[in-house]
Amino acid sequence: MRIGVVPFLFILLSNPGEFWSLVIAGLFVVASITDFFDGYIARKYHMITTMGKFLDPIADKIIVNTAMILMIPIGRIPAWIVAITIIRDLIVDVIRSIASSEGIYIQASILGKQKTVAQIIAVTALMIHYSIFGINAHTVGTVILYVALFLTIYSGIDYFIKLYKSVVK
């Protein structure tokens, strides 16, 4: 479901008006909620699979990073924030793959989950962009985006510390 929303995100780039911004933000929220329920159901009914463990974080990154990239040309997200986010994700994923091939598994931390939640909230608000009920969604999204950036960097550092401790053992 989440990855299936990605093509619809292109509508935001080509039609950044108020109506389409709300529609796309709604689709993005629905996709994000399905992620939560997918994980909840898998854990509750003991349906966790290796493929699910692999695909779930990739699906999150694809939808969030694609949305962020598409908002650069319409001025809703600075390119440098997107670059830091994607570079951090790539570095962590490559190192995680190498560590896994050596039998070292670093469990996802709460920081990574908080990062993802902050990114989803920020991206949703930035997709909406316009004022709703007197609240400027772009301003709210920008503030939360900086929180997400902090969590992106901090969770990346936390991951490296955990990896280092695992290797030193």
JSON list of C-alpha atoms in Angstrom, two decimals:
[
{"chain": "A", "resi": 1, "resn": "MET", "atom": "CA", "xyz": [0.00, 0.00, 0.00]},
{"chain": "A", "resi": 2, "resn": "ARG", "atom": "CA", "xyz": [2.66, 2.52, 1.03]},
{"chain": "A", "resi": 3, "resn": "ILE", "atom": "CA", "xyz": [4.83, 2.13, -2.03]},
{"chain": "A", "resi": 4, "resn": "GLY", "atom": "CA", "xyz": [1.69, 2.23, -4.20]},
{"chain": "A", "resi": 5, "resn": "VAL", "atom": "CA", "xyz": [1.08, 5.81, -3.03]},
{"chain": "A", "resi": 6, "resn": "VAL", "atom": "CA", "xyz": [4.40, 7.01, -4.46]},
{"chain": "A", "resi": 7, "resn": "PRO", "atom": "CA", "xyz": [3.13, 7.61, -8.04]},
{"chain": "A", "resi": 8, "resn": "PHE", "atom": "CA", "xyz": [0.31, 9.76, -6.66]},
{"chain": "A", "resi": 9, "resn": "LEU", "atom": "CA", "xyz": [2.87, 11.97, -4.96]},
{"chain": "A", "resi": 10, "resn": "PHE", "atom": "CA", "xyz": [3.83, 13.25, -8.42]},
{"chain": "A", "resi": 11, "resn": "ILE", "atom": "CA", "xyz": [0.43, 15.00, -8.50]},
{"chain": "A", "resi": 12, "resn": "LEU", "atom": "CA", "xyz": [1.73, 17.27, -5.75]},
{"chain": "A", "resi": 13, "resn": "LEU", "atom": "CA", "xyz": [4.60, 18.36, -7.94]},
{"chain": "A", "resi": 14, "resn": "SER", "atom": "CA", "xyz": [2.44, 19.05, -10.98]},
{"chain": "A", "resi": 15, "resn": "ASN", "atom": "CA", "xyz": [-0.62, 20.47, -9.12]},
{"chain": "A", "resi": 16, "resn": "PRO", "atom": "CA", "xyz": [0.56, 22.14, -5.91]},
{"chain": "A", "resi": 17, "resn": "GLY", "atom": "CA", "xyz": [-2.78, 23.87, -5.29]},
{"chain": "A", "resi": 18, "resn": "GLU", "atom": "CA", "xyz": [-4.70, 23.74, -2.04]},
{"chain": "A", "resi": 19, "resn": "PHE", "atom": "CA", "xyz": [-7.13, 20.95, -3.05]},
{"chain": "A", "resi": 20, "resn": "TRP", "atom": "CA", "xyz": [-4.46, 18.56, -4.35]},
{"chain": "A", "resi": 21, "resn": "SER", "atom": "CA", "xyz": [-2.22, 19.32, -1.40]},
{"chain": "A", "resi": 22, "resn": "LEU", "atom": "CA", "xyz": [-4.98, 18.11, 0.93]},
{"chain": "A", "resi": 23, "resn": "VAL", "atom": "CA", "xyz": [-5.71, 15.03, -1.19]},
{"chain": "A", "resi": 24, "resn": "ILE", "atom": "CA", "xyz": [-2.06, 14.01, -1.36]},
{"chain": "A", "resi": 25, "resn": "ALA", "atom": "CA", "xyz": [-1.55, 14.66, 2.36]},
{"chain": "A", "resi": 26, "resn": "GLY", "atom": "CA", "xyz": [-4.59, 12.47, 3.06]},
{"chain": "A", "resi": 27, "resn": "LEU", "atom": "CA", "xyz": [-3.18, 9.64, 0.92]},
{"chain": "A", "resi": 28, "resn": "PHE", "atom": "CA", "xyz": [0.16, 10.00, 2.65]},
{"chain": "A", "resi": 29, "resn": "VAL", "atom": "CA", "xyz": [-1.49, 9.78, 6.09]},
{"chain": "A", "resi": 30, "resn": "VAL", "atom": "CA", "xyz": [-3.50, 6.69, 5.06]},
{"chain": "A", "resi": 31, "resn": "ALA", "atom": "CA", "xyz": [-0.31, 5.02, 3.78]},
{"chain": "A", "resi": 32, "resn": "SER", "atom": "CA", "xyz": [1.46, 5.87, 7.03]},
{"chain": "A", "resi": 33, "resn": "ILE", "atom": "CA", "xyz": [-1.39, 4.52, 9.15]},
{"chain": "A", "resi": 34, "resn": "THR", "atom": "CA", "xyz": [-1.37, 1.25, 7.20]},
{"chain": "A", "resi": 35, "resn": "ASP", "atom": "CA", "xyz": [2.30, 0.95, 8.15]},
{"chain": "A", "resi": 36, "resn": "PHE", "atom": "CA", "xyz": [1.38, 1.11, 11.84]},
{"chain": "A", "resi": 37, "resn": "PHE", "atom": "CA", "xyz": [-1.41, -1.45, 11.52]},
{"chain": "A", "resi": 38, "resn": "ASP", "atom": "CA", "xyz": [0.70, -3.74, 9.35]},
{"chain": "A", "resi": 39, "resn": "GLY", "atom": "CA", "xyz": [3.36, -3.90, 12.06]},
{"chain": "A", "resi": 40, "resn": "TYR", "atom": "CA", "xyz": [0.82, -4.23, 14.85]},
{"chain": "A", "resi": 41, "resn": "ILE", "atom": "CA", "xyz": [-0.99, -7.12, 13.16]},
{"chain": "A", "resi": 42, "resn": "ALA", "atom": "CA", "xyz": [2.28, -8.88, 12.31]},
{"chain": "A", "resi": 43, "resn": "ARG", "atom": "CA", "xyz": [3.44, -8.71, 15.93]},
{"chain": "A", "resi": 44, "resn": "LYS", "atom": "CA", "xyz": [0.09, -9.58, 17.48]},
{"chain": "A", "resi": 45, "resn": "TYR", "atom": "CA", "xyz": [-0.51, -12.65, 15.32]},
{"chain": "A", "resi": 46, "resn": "HIS", "atom": "CA", "xyz": [3.14, -13.73, 15.17]},
{"chain": "A", "resi": 47, "resn": "MET", "atom": "CA", "xyz": [3.29, -13.13, 11.43]},
{"chain": "A", "resi": 48, "resn": "ILE", "atom": "CA", "xyz": [6.68, -11.39, 11.43]},
{"chain": "A", "resi": 49, "resn": "THR", "atom": "CA", "xyz": [8.75, -12.51, 8.46]},
{"chain": "A", "resi": 50, "resn": "THR", "atom": "CA", "xyz": [12.31, -11.88, 7.37]},
{"chain": "A", "resi": 51, "resn": "MET", "atom": "CA", "xyz": [10.97, -10.27, 4.21]},
{"chain": "A", "resi": 52, "resn": "GLY", "atom": "CA", "xyz": [8.71, -8.02, 6.29]},
{"chain": "A", "resi": 53, "resn": "LYS", "atom": "CA", "xyz": [11.62, -6.96, 8.49]},
{"chain": "A", "resi": 54, "resn": "PHE", "atom": "CA", "xyz": [13.54, -6.09, 5.33]},
{"chain": "A", "resi": 55, "resn": "LEU", "atom": "CA", "xyz": [10.75, -4.42, 3.32]},
{"chain": "A", "resi": 56, "resn": "ASP", "atom": "CA", "xyz": [9.06, -2.40, 6.08]},
{"chain": "A", "resi": 57, "resn": "PRO", "atom": "CA", "xyz": [11.86, 0.12, 6.68]},
{"chain": "A", "resi": 58, "resn": "ILE", "atom": "CA", "xyz": [12.55, 0.31, 2.94]},
{"chain": "A", "resi": 59, "resn": "ALA", "atom": "CA", "xyz": [8.90, 1.14, 2.23]},
{"chain": "A", "resi": 60, "resn": "ASP", "atom": "CA", "xyz": [9.03, 3.88, 4.89]},
{"chain": "A", "resi": 61, "resn": "LYS", "atom": "CA", "xyz": [12.14, 5.38, 3.36]},
{"chain": "A", "resi": 62, "resn": "ILE", "atom": "CA", "xyz": [10.82, 5.18, -0.20]},
{"chain": "A", "resi": 63, "resn": "ILE", "atom": "CA", "xyz": [7.59, 7.03, 0.56]},
{"chain": "A", "resi": 64, "resn": "VAL", "atom": "CA", "xyz": [9.07, 9.61, 2.95]},
{"chain": "A", "resi": 65, "resn": "ASN", "atom": "CA", "xyz": [12.18, 10.34, 0.88]},
{"chain": "A", "resi": 66, "resn": "THR", "atom": "CA", "xyz": [10.23, 10.48, -2.39]},
{"chain": "A", "resi": 67, "resn": "ALA", "atom": "CA", "xyz": [7.75, 12.92, -0.86]},
{"chain": "A", "resi": 68, "resn": "MET", "atom": "CA", "xyz": [10.61, 15.05, 0.45]},
{"chain": "A", "resi": 69, "resn": "ILE", "atom": "CA", "xyz": [12.40, 15.04, -2.91]},
{"chain": "A", "resi": 70, "resn": "LEU", "atom": "CA", "xyz": [9.21, 16.04, -4.74]},
{"chain": "A", "resi": 71, "resn": "MET", "atom": "CA", "xyz": [8.69, 18.99, -2.42]},
{"chain": "A", "resi": 72, "resn": "ILE", "atom": "CA", "xyz": [12.13, 20.49, -3.13]},
{"chain": "A", "resi": 73, "resn": "PRO", "atom": "CA", "xyz": [11.24, 22.07, -6.52]},
{"chain": "A", "resi": 74, "resn": "ILE", "atom": "CA", "xyz": [8.04, 23.62, -5.18]},
{"chain": "A", "resi": 75, "resn": "GLY", "atom": "CA", "xyz": [9.94, 25.20, -2.28]},
{"chain": "A", "resi": 76, "resn": "ARG", "atom": "CA", "xyz": [8.44, 23.27, 0.60]},
{"chain": "A", "resi": 77, "resn": "ILE", "atom": "CA", "xyz": [11.59, 21.51, 1.82]},
{"chain": "A", "resi": 78, "resn": "PRO", "atom": "CA", "xyz": [15.23, 22.65, 1.54]},
{"chain": "A", "resi": 79, "resn": "ALA", "atom": "CA", "xyz": [17.35, 20.30, -0.57]},
{"chain": "A", "resi": 80, "resn": "TRP", "atom": "CA", "xyz": [20.11, 20.16, 2.04]},
{"chain": "A", "resi": 81, "resn": "ILE", "atom": "CA", "xyz": [17.76, 18.61, 4.62]},
{"chain": "A", "resi": 82, "resn": "VAL", "atom": "CA", "xyz": [16.68, 15.97, 2.12]},
{"chain": "A", "resi": 83, "resn": "ALA", "atom": "CA", "xyz": [20.33, 15.30, 1.23]},
{"chain": "A", "resi": 84, "resn": "ILE", "atom": "CA", "xyz": [21.31, 14.78, 4.88]},
{"chain": "A", "resi": 85, "resn": "THR", "atom": "CA", "xyz": [18.32, 12.50, 5.42]},
{"chain": "A", "resi": 86, "resn": "ILE", "atom": "CA", "xyz": [19.01, 10.33, 2.37]},
{"chain": "A", "resi": 87, "resn": "ILE", "atom": "CA", "xyz": [22.78, 10.15, 2.97]},
{"chain": "A", "resi": 88, "resn": "ARG", "atom": "CA", "xyz": [22.20, 9.10, 6.59]},
{"chain": "A", "resi": 89, "resn": "ASP", "atom": "CA", "xyz": [19.69, 6.45, 5.49]},
{"chain": "A", "resi": 90, "resn": "LEU", "atom": "CA", "xyz": [22.06, 5.08, 2.85]},
{"chain": "A", "resi": 91, "resn": "ILE", "atom": "CA", "xyz": [25.06, 4.96, 5.20]},
{"chain": "A", "resi": 92, "resn": "VAL", "atom": "CA", "xyz": [23.08, 3.26, 7.97]},
{"chain": "A", "resi": 93, "resn": "ASP", "atom": "CA", "xyz": [21.53, 0.76, 5.54]},
{"chain": "A", "resi": 94, "resn": "VAL", "atom": "CA", "xyz": [24.88, -0.16, 3.96]},
{"chain": "A", "resi": 95, "resn": "ILE", "atom": "CA", "xyz": [26.54, -0.60, 7.34]},
{"chain": "A", "resi": 96, "resn": "ARG", "atom": "CA", "xyz": [23.52, -2.54, 8.63]},
{"chain": "A", "resi": 97, "resn": "SER", "atom": "CA", "xyz": [23.79, -4.89, 5.63]},
{"chain": "A", "resi": 98, "resn": "ILE", "atom": "CA", "xyz": [27.52, -5.41, 6.14]},
{"chain": "A", "resi": 99, "resn": "ALA", "atom": "CA", "xyz": [27.04, -5.99, 9.88]},
{"chain": "A", "resi": 100, "resn": "SER", "atom": "CA", "xyz": [24.21, -8.43, 9.21]},
{"chain": "A", "resi": 101, "resn": "SER", "atom": "CA", "xyz": [26.40, -10.41, 6.81]},
{"chain": "A", "resi": 102, "resn": "GLU", "atom": "CA", "xyz": [28.90, -10.72, 9.67]},
{"chain": "A", "resi": 103, "resn": "GLY", "atom": "CA", "xyz": [26.21, -11.95, 12.06]},
{"chain": "A", "resi": 104, "resn": "ILE", "atom": "CA", "xyz": [25.86, -8.63, 13.86]},
{"chain": "A", "resi": 105, "resn": "TYR", "atom": "CA", "xyz": [22.29, -7.43, 14.23]},
{"chain": "A", "resi": 106, "resn": "ILE", "atom": "CA", "xyz": [21.52, -4.00, 15.64]},
{"chain": "A", "resi": 107, "resn": "GLN", "atom": "CA", "xyz": [17.89, -3.73, 16.67]},
{"chain": "A", "resi": 108, "resn": "ALA", "atom": "CA", "xyz": [16.02, -0.62, 15.58]},
{"chain": "A", "resi": 109, "resn": "SER", "atom": "CA", "xyz": [15.91, 1.90, 18.39]},
{"chain": "A", "resi": 110, "resn": "ILE", "atom": "CA", "xyz": [13.07, 4.07, 19.57]},
{"chain": "A", "resi": 111, "resn": "LEU", "atom": "CA", "xyz": [15.01, 7.04, 18.15]},
{"chain": "A", "resi": 112, "resn": "GLY", "atom": "CA", "xyz": [14.66, 5.66, 14.63]},
{"chain": "A", "resi": 113, "resn": "LYS", "atom": "CA", "xyz": [10.94, 5.19, 15.14]},
{"chain": "A", "resi": 114, "resn": "GLN", "atom": "CA", "xyz": [10.62, 8.71, 16.55]},
{"chain": "A", "resi": 115, "resn": "LYS", "atom": "CA", "xyz": [12.54, 10.00, 13.52]},
{"chain": "A", "resi": 116, "resn": "THR", "atom": "CA", "xyz": [10.12, 8.29, 11.16]},
{"chain": "A", "resi": 117, "resn": "VAL", "atom": "CA", "xyz": [7.06, 9.62, 13.02]},
{"chain": "A", "resi": 118, "resn": "ALA", "atom": "CA", "xyz": [8.49, 13.16, 13.02]},
{"chain": "A", "resi": 119, "resn": "GLN", "atom": "CA", "xyz": [9.27, 12.88, 9.30]},
{"chain": "A", "resi": 120, "resn": "ILE", "atom": "CA", "xyz": [5.75, 11.67, 8.52]},
{"chain": "A", "resi": 121, "resn": "ILE", "atom": "CA", "xyz": [4.15, 14.50, 10.52]},
{"chain": "A", "resi": 122, "resn": "ALA", "atom": "CA", "xyz": [6.47, 17.10, 8.98]},
{"chain": "A", "resi": 123, "resn": "VAL", "atom": "CA", "xyz": [5.94, 15.84, 5.44]},
{"chain": "A", "resi": 124, "resn": "THR", "atom": "CA", "xyz": [2.17, 15.74, 5.93]},
{"chain": "A", "resi": 125, "resn": "ALA", "atom": "CA", "xyz": [2.08, 19.33, 7.21]},
{"chain": "A", "resi": 126, "resn": "LEU", "atom": "CA", "xyz": [4.38, 20.48, 4.40]},
{"chain": "A", "resi": 127, "resn": "MET", "atom": "CA", "xyz": [2.18, 18.73, 1.84]},
{"chain": "A", "resi": 128, "resn": "ILE", "atom": "CA", "xyz": [-0.85, 20.58, 3.21]},
{"chain": "A", "resi": 129, "resn": "HIS", "atom": "CA", "xyz": [1.24, 23.78, 3.15]},
{"chain": "A", "resi": 130, "resn": "TYR", "atom": "CA", "xyz": [-1.73, 26.13, 3.45]},
{"chain": "A", "resi": 131, "resn": "SER", "atom": "CA", "xyz": [-3.36, 27.51, 6.59]},
{"chain": "A", "resi": 132, "resn": "ILE", "atom": "CA", "xyz": [-6.05, 25.32, 8.12]},
{"chain": "A", "resi": 133, "resn": "PHE", "atom": "CA", "xyz": [-8.19, 26.62, 10.97]},
{"chain": "A", "resi": 134, "resn": "GLY", "atom": "CA", "xyz": [-5.85, 29.59, 11.21]},
{"chain": "A", "resi": 135, "resn": "ILE", "atom": "CA", "xyz": [-2.76, 27.41, 11.62]},
{"chain": "A", "resi": 136, "resn": "ASN", "atom": "CA", "xyz": [-0.06, 27.74, 8.98]},
{"chain": "A", "resi": 137, "resn": "ALA", "atom": "CA", "xyz": [0.68, 24.12, 8.06]},
{"chain": "A", "resi": 138, "resn": "HIS", "atom": "CA", "xyz": [3.92, 25.10, 6.33]},
{"chain": "A", "resi": 139, "resn": "THR", "atom": "CA", "xyz": [5.32, 26.74, 9.46]},
{"chain": "A", "resi": 140, "resn": "VAL", "atom": "CA", "xyz": [4.28, 23.79, 11.64]},
{"chain": "A", "resi": 141, "resn": "GLY", "atom": "CA", "xyz": [5.77, 21.36, 9.12]},
{"chain": "A", "resi": 142, "resn": "THR", "atom": "CA", "xyz": [9.03, 23.28, 8.96]},
{"chain": "A", "resi": 143, "resn": "VAL", "atom": "CA", "xyz": [9.46, 23.26, 12.74]},
{"chain": "A", "resi": 144, "resn": "ILE", "atom": "CA", "xyz": [8.74, 19.52, 12.91]},
{"chain": "A", "resi": 145, "resn": "LEU", "atom": "CA", "xyz": [11.06, 18.96, 9.94]},
{"chain": "A", "resi": 146, "resn": "TYR", "atom": "CA", "xyz": [13.93, 20.41, 11.98]},
{"chain": "A", "resi": 147, "resn": "VAL", "atom": "CA", "xyz": [12.99, 18.12, 14.88]},
{"chain": "A", "resi": 148, "resn": "ALA", "atom": "CA", "xyz": [13.04, 15.22, 12.39]},
{"chain": "A", "resi": 149, "resn": "LEU", "atom": "CA", "xyz": [16.45, 16.36, 11.12]},
{"chain": "A", "resi": 150, "resn": "PHE", "atom": "CA", "xyz": [17.81, 16.38, 14.67]},
{"chain": "A", "resi": 151, "resn": "LEU", "atom": "CA", "xyz": [16.39, 12.87, 15.25]},
{"chain": "A", "resi": 152, "resn": "THR", "atom": "CA", "xyz": [17.81, 11.74, 11.90]},
{"chain": "A", "resi": 153, "resn": "ILE", "atom": "CA", "xyz": [21.32, 12.78, 12.89]},
{"chain": "A", "resi": 154, "resn": "TYR", "atom": "CA", "xyz": [21.00, 11.65, 16.52]},
{"chain": "A", "resi": 155, "resn": "SER", "atom": "CA", "xyz": [19.56, 8.23, 15.61]},
{"chain": "A", "resi": 156, "resn": "GLY", "atom": "CA", "xyz": [22.34, 7.76, 13.06]},
{"chain": "A", "resi": 157, "resn": "ILE", "atom": "CA", "xyz": [24.97, 8.48, 15.71]},
{"chain": "A", "resi": 158, "resn": "ASP", "atom": "CA", "xyz": [23.14, 6.18, 18.13]},
{"chain": "A", "resi": 159, "resn": "TYR", "atom": "CA", "xyz": [23.19, 3.42, 15.52]},
{"chain": "A", "resi": 160, "resn": "PHE", "atom": "CA", "xyz": [26.97, 3.79, 15.04]},
{"chain": "A", "resi": 161, "resn": "ILE", "atom": "CA", "xyz": [27.55, 3.68, 18.81]},
{"chain": "A", "resi": 162, "resn": "LYS", "atom": "CA", "xyz": [25.52, 0.48, 19.08]},
{"chain": "A", "resi": 163, "resn": "LEU", "atom": "CA", "xyz": [27.39, -1.01, 16.13]},
{"chain": "A", "resi": 164, "resn": "TYR", "atom": "CA", "xyz": [30.75, -0.09, 17.68]},
{"chain": "A", "resi": 165, "resn": "LYS", "atom": "CA", "xyz": [29.77, -1.69, 21.00]},
{"chain": "A", "resi": 166, "resn": "SER", "atom": "CA", "xyz": [28.67, -4.85, 19.18]},
{"chain": "A", "resi": 167, "resn": "VAL", "atom": "CA", "xyz": [31.94, -5.09, 17.26]},
{"chain": "A", "resi": 168, "resn": "VAL", "atom": "CA", "xyz": [34.10, -4.43, 20.34]},
{"chain": "A", "resi": 169, "resn": "LYS", "atom": "CA", "xyz": [32.42, -7.26, 22.31]}
]
